[in-house]
PDB file of C-alpha atoms in Angstrom:
ATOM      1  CA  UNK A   1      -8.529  67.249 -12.376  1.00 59.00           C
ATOM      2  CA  UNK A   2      -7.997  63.524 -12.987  1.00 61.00           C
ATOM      3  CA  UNK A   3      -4.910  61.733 -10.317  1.00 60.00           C
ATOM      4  CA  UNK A   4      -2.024  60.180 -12.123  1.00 60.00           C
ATOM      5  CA  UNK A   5      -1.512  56.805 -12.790  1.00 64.00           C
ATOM      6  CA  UNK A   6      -0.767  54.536  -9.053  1.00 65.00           C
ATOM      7  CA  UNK A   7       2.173  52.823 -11.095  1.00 74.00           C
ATOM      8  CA  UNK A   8       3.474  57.001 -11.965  1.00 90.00           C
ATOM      9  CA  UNK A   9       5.649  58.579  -9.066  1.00 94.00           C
ATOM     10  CA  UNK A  10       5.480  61.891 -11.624  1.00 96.00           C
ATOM     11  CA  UNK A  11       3.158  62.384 -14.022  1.00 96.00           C
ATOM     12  CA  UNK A  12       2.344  65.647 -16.713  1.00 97.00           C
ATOM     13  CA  UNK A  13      -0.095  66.141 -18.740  1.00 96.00           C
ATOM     14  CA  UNK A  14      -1.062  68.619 -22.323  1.00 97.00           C
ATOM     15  CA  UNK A  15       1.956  70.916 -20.743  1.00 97.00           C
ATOM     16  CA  UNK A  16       2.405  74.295 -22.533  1.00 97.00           C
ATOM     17  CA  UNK A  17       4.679  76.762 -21.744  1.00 97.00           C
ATOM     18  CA  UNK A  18       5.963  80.453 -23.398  1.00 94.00           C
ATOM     19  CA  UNK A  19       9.023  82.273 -23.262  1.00 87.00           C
ATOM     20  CA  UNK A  20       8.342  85.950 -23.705  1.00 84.00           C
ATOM     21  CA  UNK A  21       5.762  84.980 -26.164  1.00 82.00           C
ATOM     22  CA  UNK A  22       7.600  82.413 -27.690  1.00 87.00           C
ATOM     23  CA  UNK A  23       5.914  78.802 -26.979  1.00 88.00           C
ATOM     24  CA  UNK A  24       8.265  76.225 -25.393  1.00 94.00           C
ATOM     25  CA  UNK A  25       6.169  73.108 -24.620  1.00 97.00           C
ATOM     26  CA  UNK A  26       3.008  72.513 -26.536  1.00 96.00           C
ATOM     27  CA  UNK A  27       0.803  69.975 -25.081  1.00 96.00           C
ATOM     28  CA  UNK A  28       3.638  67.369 -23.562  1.00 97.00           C
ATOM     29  CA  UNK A  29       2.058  64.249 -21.812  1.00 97.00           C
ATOM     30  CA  UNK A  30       4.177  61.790 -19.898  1.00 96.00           C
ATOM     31  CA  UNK A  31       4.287  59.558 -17.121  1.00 96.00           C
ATOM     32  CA  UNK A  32       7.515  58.429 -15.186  1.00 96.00           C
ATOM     33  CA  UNK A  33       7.225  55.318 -12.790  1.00 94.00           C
ATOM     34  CA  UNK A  34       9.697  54.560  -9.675  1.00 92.00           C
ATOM     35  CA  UNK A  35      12.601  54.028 -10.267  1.00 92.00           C
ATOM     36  CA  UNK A  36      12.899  54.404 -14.255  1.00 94.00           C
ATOM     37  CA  UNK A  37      15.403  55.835 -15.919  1.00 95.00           C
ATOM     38  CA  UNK A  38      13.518  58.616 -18.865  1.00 96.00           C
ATOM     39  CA  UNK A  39      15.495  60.301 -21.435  1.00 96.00           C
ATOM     40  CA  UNK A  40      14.054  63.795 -23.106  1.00 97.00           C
ATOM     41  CA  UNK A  41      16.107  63.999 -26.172  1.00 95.00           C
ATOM     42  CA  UNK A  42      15.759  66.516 -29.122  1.00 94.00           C
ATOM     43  CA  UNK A  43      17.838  69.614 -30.709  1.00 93.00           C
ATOM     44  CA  UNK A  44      18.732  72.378 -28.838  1.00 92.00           C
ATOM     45  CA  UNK A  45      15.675  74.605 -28.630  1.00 92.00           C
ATOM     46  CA  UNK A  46      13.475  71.394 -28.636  1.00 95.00           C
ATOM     47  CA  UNK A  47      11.812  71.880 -24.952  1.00 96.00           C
ATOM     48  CA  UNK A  48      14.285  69.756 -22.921  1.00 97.00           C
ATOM     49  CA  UNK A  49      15.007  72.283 -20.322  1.00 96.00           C
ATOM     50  CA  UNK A  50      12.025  73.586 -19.618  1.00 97.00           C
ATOM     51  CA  UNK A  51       9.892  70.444 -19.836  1.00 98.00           C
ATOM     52  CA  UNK A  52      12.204  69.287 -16.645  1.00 98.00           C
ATOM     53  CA  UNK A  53      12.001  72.568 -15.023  1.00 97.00           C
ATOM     54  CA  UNK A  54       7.984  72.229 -15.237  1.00 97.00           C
ATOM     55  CA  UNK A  55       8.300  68.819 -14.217  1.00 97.00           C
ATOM     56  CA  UNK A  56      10.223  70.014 -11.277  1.00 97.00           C
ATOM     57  CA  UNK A  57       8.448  72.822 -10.330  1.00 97.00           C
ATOM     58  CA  UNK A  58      10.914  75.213 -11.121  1.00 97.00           C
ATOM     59  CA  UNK A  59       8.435  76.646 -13.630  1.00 96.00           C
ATOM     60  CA  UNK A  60       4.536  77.078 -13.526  1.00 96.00           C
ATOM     61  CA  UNK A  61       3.053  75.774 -16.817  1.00 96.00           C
ATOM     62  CA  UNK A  62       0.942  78.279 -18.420  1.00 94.00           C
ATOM     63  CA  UNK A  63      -1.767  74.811 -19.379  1.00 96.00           C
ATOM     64  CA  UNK A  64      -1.659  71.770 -18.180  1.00 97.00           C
ATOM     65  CA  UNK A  65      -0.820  69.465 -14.989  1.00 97.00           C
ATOM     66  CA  UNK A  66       1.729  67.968 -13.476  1.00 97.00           C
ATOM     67  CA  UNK A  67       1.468  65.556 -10.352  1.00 97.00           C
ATOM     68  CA  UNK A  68       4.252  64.102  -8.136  1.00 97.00           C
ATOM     69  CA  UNK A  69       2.655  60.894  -6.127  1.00 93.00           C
ATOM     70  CA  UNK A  70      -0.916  62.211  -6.814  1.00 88.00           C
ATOM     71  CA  UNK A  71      -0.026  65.644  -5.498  1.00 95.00           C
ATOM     72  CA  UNK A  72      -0.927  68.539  -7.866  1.00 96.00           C
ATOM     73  CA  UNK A  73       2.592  70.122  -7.997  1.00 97.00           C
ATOM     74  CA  UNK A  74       0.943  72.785 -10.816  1.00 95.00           C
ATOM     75  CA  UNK A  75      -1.674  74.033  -8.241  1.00 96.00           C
ATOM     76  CA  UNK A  76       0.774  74.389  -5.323  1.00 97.00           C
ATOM     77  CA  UNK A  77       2.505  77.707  -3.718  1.00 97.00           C
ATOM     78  CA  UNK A  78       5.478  78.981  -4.649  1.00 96.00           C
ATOM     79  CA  UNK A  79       6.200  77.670  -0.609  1.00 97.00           C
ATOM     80  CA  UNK A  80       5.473  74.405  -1.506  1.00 97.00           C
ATOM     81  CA  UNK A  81       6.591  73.856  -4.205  1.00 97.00           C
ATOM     82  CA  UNK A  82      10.175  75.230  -2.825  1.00 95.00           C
ATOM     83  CA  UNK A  83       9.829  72.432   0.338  1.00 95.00           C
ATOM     84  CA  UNK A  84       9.203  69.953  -2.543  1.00 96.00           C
ATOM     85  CA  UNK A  85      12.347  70.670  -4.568  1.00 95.00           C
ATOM     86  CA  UNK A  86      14.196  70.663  -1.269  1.00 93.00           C
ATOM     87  CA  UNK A  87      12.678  68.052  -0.148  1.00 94.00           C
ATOM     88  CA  UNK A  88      12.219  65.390  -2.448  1.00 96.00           C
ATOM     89  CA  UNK A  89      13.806  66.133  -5.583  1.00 97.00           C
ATOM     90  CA  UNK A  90      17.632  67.290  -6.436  1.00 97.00           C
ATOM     91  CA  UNK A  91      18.516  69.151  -9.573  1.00 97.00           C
ATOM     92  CA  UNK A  92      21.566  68.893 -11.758  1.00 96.00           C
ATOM     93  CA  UNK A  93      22.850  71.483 -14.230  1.00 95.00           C
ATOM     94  CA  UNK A  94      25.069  70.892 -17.385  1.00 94.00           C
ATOM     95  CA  UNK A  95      27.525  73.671 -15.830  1.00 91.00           C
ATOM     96  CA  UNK A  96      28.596  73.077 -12.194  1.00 91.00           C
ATOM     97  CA  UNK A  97      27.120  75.714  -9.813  1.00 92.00           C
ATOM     98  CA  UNK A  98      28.868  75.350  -6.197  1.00 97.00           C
ATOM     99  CA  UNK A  99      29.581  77.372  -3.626  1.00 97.00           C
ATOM    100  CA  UNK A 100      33.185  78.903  -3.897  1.00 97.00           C
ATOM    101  CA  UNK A 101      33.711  79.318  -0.320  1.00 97.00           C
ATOM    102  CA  UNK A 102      32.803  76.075   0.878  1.00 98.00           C
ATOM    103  CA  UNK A 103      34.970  72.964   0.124  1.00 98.00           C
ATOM    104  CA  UNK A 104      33.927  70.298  -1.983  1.00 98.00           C
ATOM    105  CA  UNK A 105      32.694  67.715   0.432  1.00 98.00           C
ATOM    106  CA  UNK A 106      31.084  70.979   2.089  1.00 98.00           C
ATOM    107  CA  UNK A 107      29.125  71.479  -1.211  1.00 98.00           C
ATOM    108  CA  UNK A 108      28.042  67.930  -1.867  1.00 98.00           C
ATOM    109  CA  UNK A 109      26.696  67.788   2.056  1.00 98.00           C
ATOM    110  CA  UNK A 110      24.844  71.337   1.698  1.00 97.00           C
ATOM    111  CA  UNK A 111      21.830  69.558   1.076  1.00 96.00           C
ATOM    112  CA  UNK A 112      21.190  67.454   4.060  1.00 96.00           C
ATOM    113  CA  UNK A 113      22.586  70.276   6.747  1.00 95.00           C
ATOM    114  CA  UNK A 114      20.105  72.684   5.121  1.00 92.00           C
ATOM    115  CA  UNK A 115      17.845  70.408   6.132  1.00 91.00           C
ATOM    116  CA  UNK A 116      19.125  69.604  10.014  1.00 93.00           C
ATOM    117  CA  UNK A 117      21.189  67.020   9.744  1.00 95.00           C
ATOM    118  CA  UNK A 118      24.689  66.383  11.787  1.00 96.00           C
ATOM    119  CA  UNK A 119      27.924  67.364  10.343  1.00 95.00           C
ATOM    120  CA  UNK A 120      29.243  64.153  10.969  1.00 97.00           C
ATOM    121  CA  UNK A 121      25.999  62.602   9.111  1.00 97.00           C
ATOM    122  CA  UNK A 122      26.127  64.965   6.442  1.00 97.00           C
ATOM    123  CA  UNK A 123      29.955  64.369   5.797  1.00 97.00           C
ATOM    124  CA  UNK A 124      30.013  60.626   5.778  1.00 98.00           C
ATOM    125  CA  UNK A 125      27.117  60.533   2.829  1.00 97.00           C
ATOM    126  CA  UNK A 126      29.024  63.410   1.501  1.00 98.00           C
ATOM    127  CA  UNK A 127      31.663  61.214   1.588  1.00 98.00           C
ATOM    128  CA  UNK A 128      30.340  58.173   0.251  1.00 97.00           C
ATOM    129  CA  UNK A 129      28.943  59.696  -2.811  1.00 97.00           C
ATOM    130  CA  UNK A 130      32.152  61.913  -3.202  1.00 97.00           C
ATOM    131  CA  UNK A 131      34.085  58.154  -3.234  1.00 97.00           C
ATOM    132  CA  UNK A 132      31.685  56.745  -5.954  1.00 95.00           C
ATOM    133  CA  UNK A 133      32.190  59.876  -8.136  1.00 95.00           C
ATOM    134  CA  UNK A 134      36.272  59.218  -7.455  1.00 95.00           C
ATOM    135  CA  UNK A 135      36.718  62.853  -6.368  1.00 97.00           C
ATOM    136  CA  UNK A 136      37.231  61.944  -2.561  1.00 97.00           C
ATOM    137  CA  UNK A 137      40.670  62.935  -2.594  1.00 97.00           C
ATOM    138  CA  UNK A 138      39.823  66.591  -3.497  1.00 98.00           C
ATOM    139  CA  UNK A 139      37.175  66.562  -0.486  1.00 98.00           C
ATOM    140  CA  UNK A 140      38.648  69.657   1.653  1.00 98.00           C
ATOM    141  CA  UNK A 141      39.572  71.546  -1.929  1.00 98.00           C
ATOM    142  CA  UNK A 142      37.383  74.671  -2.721  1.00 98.00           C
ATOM    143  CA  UNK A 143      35.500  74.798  -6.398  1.00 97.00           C
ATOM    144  CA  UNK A 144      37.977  77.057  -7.499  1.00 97.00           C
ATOM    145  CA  UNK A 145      41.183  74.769  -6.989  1.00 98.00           C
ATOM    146  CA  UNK A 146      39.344  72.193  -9.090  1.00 97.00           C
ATOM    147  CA  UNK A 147      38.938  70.915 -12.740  1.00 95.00           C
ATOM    148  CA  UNK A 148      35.652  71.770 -14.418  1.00 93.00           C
ATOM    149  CA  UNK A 149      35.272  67.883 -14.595  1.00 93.00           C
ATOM    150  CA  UNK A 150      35.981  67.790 -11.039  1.00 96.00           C
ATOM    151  CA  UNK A 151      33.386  70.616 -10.452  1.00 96.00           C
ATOM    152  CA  UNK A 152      30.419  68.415 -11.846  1.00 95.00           C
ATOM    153  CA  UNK A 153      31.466  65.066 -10.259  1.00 95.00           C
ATOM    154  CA  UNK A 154      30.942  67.111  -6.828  1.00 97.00           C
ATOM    155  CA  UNK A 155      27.934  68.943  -7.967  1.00 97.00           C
ATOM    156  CA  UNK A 156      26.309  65.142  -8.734  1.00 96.00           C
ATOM    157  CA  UNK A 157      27.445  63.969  -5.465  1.00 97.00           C
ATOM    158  CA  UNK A 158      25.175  66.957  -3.982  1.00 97.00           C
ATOM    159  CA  UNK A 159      22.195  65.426  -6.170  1.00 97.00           C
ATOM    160  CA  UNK A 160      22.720  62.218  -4.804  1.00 97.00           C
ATOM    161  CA  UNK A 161      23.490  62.658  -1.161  1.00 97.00           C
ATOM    162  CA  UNK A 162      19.768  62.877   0.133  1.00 96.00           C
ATOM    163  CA  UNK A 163      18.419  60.196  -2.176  1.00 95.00           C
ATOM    164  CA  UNK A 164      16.234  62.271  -3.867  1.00 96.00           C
ATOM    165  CA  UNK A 165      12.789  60.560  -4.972  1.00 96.00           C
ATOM    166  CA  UNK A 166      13.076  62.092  -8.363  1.00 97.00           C
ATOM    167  CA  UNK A 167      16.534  63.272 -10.059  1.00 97.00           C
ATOM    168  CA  UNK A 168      16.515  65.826 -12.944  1.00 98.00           C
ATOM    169  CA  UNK A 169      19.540  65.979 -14.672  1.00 96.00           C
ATOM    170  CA  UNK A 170      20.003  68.814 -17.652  1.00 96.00           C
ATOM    171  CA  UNK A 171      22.674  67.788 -19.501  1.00 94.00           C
ATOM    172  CA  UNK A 172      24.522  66.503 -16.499  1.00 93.00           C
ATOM    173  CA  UNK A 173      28.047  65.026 -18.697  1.00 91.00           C
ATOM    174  CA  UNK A 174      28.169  68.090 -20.847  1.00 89.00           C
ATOM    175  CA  UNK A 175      31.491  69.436 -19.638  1.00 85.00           C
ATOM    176  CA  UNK A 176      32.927  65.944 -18.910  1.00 89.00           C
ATOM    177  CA  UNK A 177      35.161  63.954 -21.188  1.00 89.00           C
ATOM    178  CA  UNK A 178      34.652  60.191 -22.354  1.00 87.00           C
ATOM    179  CA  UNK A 179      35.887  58.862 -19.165  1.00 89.00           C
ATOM    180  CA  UNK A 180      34.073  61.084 -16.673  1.00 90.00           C
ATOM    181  CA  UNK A 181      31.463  60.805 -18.195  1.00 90.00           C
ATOM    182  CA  UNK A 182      30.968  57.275 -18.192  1.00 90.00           C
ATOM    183  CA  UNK A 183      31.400  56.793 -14.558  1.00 91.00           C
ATOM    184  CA  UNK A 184      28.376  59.851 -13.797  1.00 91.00           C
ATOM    185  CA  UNK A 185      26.350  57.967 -16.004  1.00 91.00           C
ATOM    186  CA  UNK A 186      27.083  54.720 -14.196  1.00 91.00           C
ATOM    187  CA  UNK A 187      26.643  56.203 -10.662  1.00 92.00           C
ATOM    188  CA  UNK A 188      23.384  58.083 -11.779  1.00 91.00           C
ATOM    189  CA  UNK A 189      22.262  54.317 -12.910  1.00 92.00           C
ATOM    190  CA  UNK A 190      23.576  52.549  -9.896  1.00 92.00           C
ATOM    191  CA  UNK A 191      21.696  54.676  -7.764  1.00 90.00           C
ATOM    192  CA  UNK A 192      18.826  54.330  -9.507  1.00 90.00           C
ATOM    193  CA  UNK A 193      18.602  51.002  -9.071  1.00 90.00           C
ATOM    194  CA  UNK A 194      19.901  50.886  -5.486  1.00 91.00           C
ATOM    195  CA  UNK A 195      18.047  53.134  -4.632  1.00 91.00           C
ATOM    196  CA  UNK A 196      14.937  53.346  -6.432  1.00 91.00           C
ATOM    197  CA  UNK A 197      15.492  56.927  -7.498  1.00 95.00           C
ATOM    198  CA  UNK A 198      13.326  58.146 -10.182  1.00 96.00           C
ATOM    199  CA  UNK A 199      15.843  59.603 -12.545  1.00 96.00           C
ATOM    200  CA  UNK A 200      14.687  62.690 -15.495  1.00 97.00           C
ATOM    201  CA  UNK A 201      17.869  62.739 -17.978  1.00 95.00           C
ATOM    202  CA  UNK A 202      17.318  66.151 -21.231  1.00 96.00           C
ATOM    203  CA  UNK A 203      20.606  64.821 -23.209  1.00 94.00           C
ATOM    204  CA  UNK A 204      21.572  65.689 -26.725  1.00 91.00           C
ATOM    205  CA  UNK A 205      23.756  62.621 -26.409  1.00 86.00           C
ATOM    206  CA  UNK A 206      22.326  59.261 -28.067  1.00 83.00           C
ATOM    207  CA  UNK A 207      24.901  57.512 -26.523  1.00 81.00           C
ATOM    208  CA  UNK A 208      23.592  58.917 -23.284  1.00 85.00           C
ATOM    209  CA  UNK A 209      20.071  58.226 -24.248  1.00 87.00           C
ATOM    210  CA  UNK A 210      20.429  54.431 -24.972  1.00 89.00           C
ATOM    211  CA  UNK A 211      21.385  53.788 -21.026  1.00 88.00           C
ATOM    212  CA  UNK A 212      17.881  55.085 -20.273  1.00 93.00           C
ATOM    213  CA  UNK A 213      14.807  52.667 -19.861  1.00 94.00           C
ATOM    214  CA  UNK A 214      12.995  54.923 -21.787  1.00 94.00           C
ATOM    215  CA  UNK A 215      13.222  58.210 -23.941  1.00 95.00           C
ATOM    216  CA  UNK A 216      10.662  60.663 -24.767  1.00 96.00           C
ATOM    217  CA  UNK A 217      11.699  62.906 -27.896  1.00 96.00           C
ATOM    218  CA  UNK A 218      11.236  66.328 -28.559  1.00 96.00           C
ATOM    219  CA  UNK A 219      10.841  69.064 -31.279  1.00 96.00           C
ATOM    220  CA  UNK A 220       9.637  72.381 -30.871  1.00 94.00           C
ATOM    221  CA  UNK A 221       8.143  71.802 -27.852  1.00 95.00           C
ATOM    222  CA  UNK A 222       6.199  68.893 -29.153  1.00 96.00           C
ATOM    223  CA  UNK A 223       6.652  65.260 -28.248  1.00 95.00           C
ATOM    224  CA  UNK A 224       7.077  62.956 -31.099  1.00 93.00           C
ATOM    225  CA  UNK A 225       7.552  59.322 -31.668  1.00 83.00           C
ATOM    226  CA  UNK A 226      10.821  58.648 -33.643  1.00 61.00           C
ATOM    227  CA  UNK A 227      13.532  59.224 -32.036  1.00 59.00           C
ATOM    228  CA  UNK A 228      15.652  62.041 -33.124  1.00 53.00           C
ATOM    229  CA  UNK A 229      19.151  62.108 -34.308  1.00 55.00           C
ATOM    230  CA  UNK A 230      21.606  63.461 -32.017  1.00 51.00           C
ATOM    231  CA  UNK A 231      23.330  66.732 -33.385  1.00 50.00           C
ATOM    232  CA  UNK A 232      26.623  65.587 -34.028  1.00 46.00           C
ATOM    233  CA  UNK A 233      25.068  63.152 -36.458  1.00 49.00           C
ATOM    234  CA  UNK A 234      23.184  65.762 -37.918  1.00 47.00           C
ATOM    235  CA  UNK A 235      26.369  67.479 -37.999  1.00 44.00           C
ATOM    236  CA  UNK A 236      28.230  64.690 -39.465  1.00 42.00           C
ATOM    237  CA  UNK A 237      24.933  63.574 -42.395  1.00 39.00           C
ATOM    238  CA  UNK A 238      25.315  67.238 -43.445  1.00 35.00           C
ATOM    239  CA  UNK A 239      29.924  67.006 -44.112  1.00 38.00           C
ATOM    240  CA  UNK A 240      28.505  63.546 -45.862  1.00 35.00           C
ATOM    241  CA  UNK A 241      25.963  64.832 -48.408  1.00 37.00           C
ATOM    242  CA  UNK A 242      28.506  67.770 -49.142  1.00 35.00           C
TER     243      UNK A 242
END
């Protein structure tokens, strides 16, 4: 094995990965540096998903390696890899996933009392991040007295709260209209520049794309260089030449 890169904080390389047979990733290389911004684009289907759940160590490529600050995150434990996710990364999903008996400042704290912090420091960054996301006023609500919108905005505040060194988002505005979405995406890039978190963004949305640094496209499982058109557009070439 050959270390990463001292410029990448996460670094893969020749990644494959199956589904039941199926192949998802097929030889993916990339390298992510502190603090950047990366886009995966591509079709559904394309390898978004489980490229960032490799990445993350959610999933165990079947080839290939994957480091995370010259640490060989493909060769770890299942233990370890679990401390890692907890530890140093934070994980959003395009549907919110909270807790329905805990409130909403409750949810977005989770994070650092799971990992021993006070309840009065794990409700002021709670706090905070709820404030950014403009959902502060629905702190002491429970999931299920919110808006889906709502929902998300919390479940980013819970990926922010512990300053994560590396943020993967999958499909994070998905269920959020224009507005909403524009202020996750501006708090997901304010933070990364604040505070130099490392930020892994699978979006079907060019518009979402073009606020990255960089993007890495995808299609069918392969990386390619020219970027892809988004599938609205795809949508919208096909009504043209009809």
């Amino acid at each position: 094995m050959v270390a990463p890169p001292d410029n990448d904080v996460l670094w893969a390389r020749s990644l494959t990965f199956s589904h039941n047979g199926s192949p998802a990733l097929d030889g993916v290389s990339l390298g992510v540096r502190e603090g950047e911004i990366l886009a995966v684009t591509g079709p559904r289907g394309s390898g978004k998903t489980t490229l960032l759940r490799c990445l993350s160590g959610q999933l165990v490529p079947s080839r290939g390696e994957v480091w995370f600050n010259s640490s060989p995150v493909h060769t770890m434990s299942a233990l370890l890899r679990e401390r890692l996710r907890r530890d140093r990364f934070s994980w959003i999903d395009p549907e919110p996933s909270l807790v329905p008996e805990l409130s909403a400042w409750e949810n977005a704290a989770l994070p650092l009392l799971m990992r021993g912090a006070s309840h009065r420091a794990a409700k002021t960054a709670a706090m905070e991040w709820l404030e950014r996301l403009d959902v502060g006023a629905y702190a002491r609500k429970r999931p299920g007295a919110l808006l889906q919108s709502q929902r998300q905005r919390v479940a980013v505040a819970r990926a922010l709260v512990t300053e994560p060194s590396v943020l993967f988002a999958d499909e994070p505005t998905a269920p959020l209209h224009r507005n909403d979405r524009a202020l996750v995406l501006r708090t997901l890039t304010t933070a990364a520049r604040s505070h130099r978190i490392t930020v892994v963004l699978a979006t079907l949305d060019t518009e979402v794309a073009t606020l990255a640094d960089r993007t890495v496209p995808l299609l069918d499982g392969r990386r390619v260089n020219a970027p892809l058109p988004s599938e609205a557009e795809g949508r919208a070439a096909c009504s043209l030449s009809v």
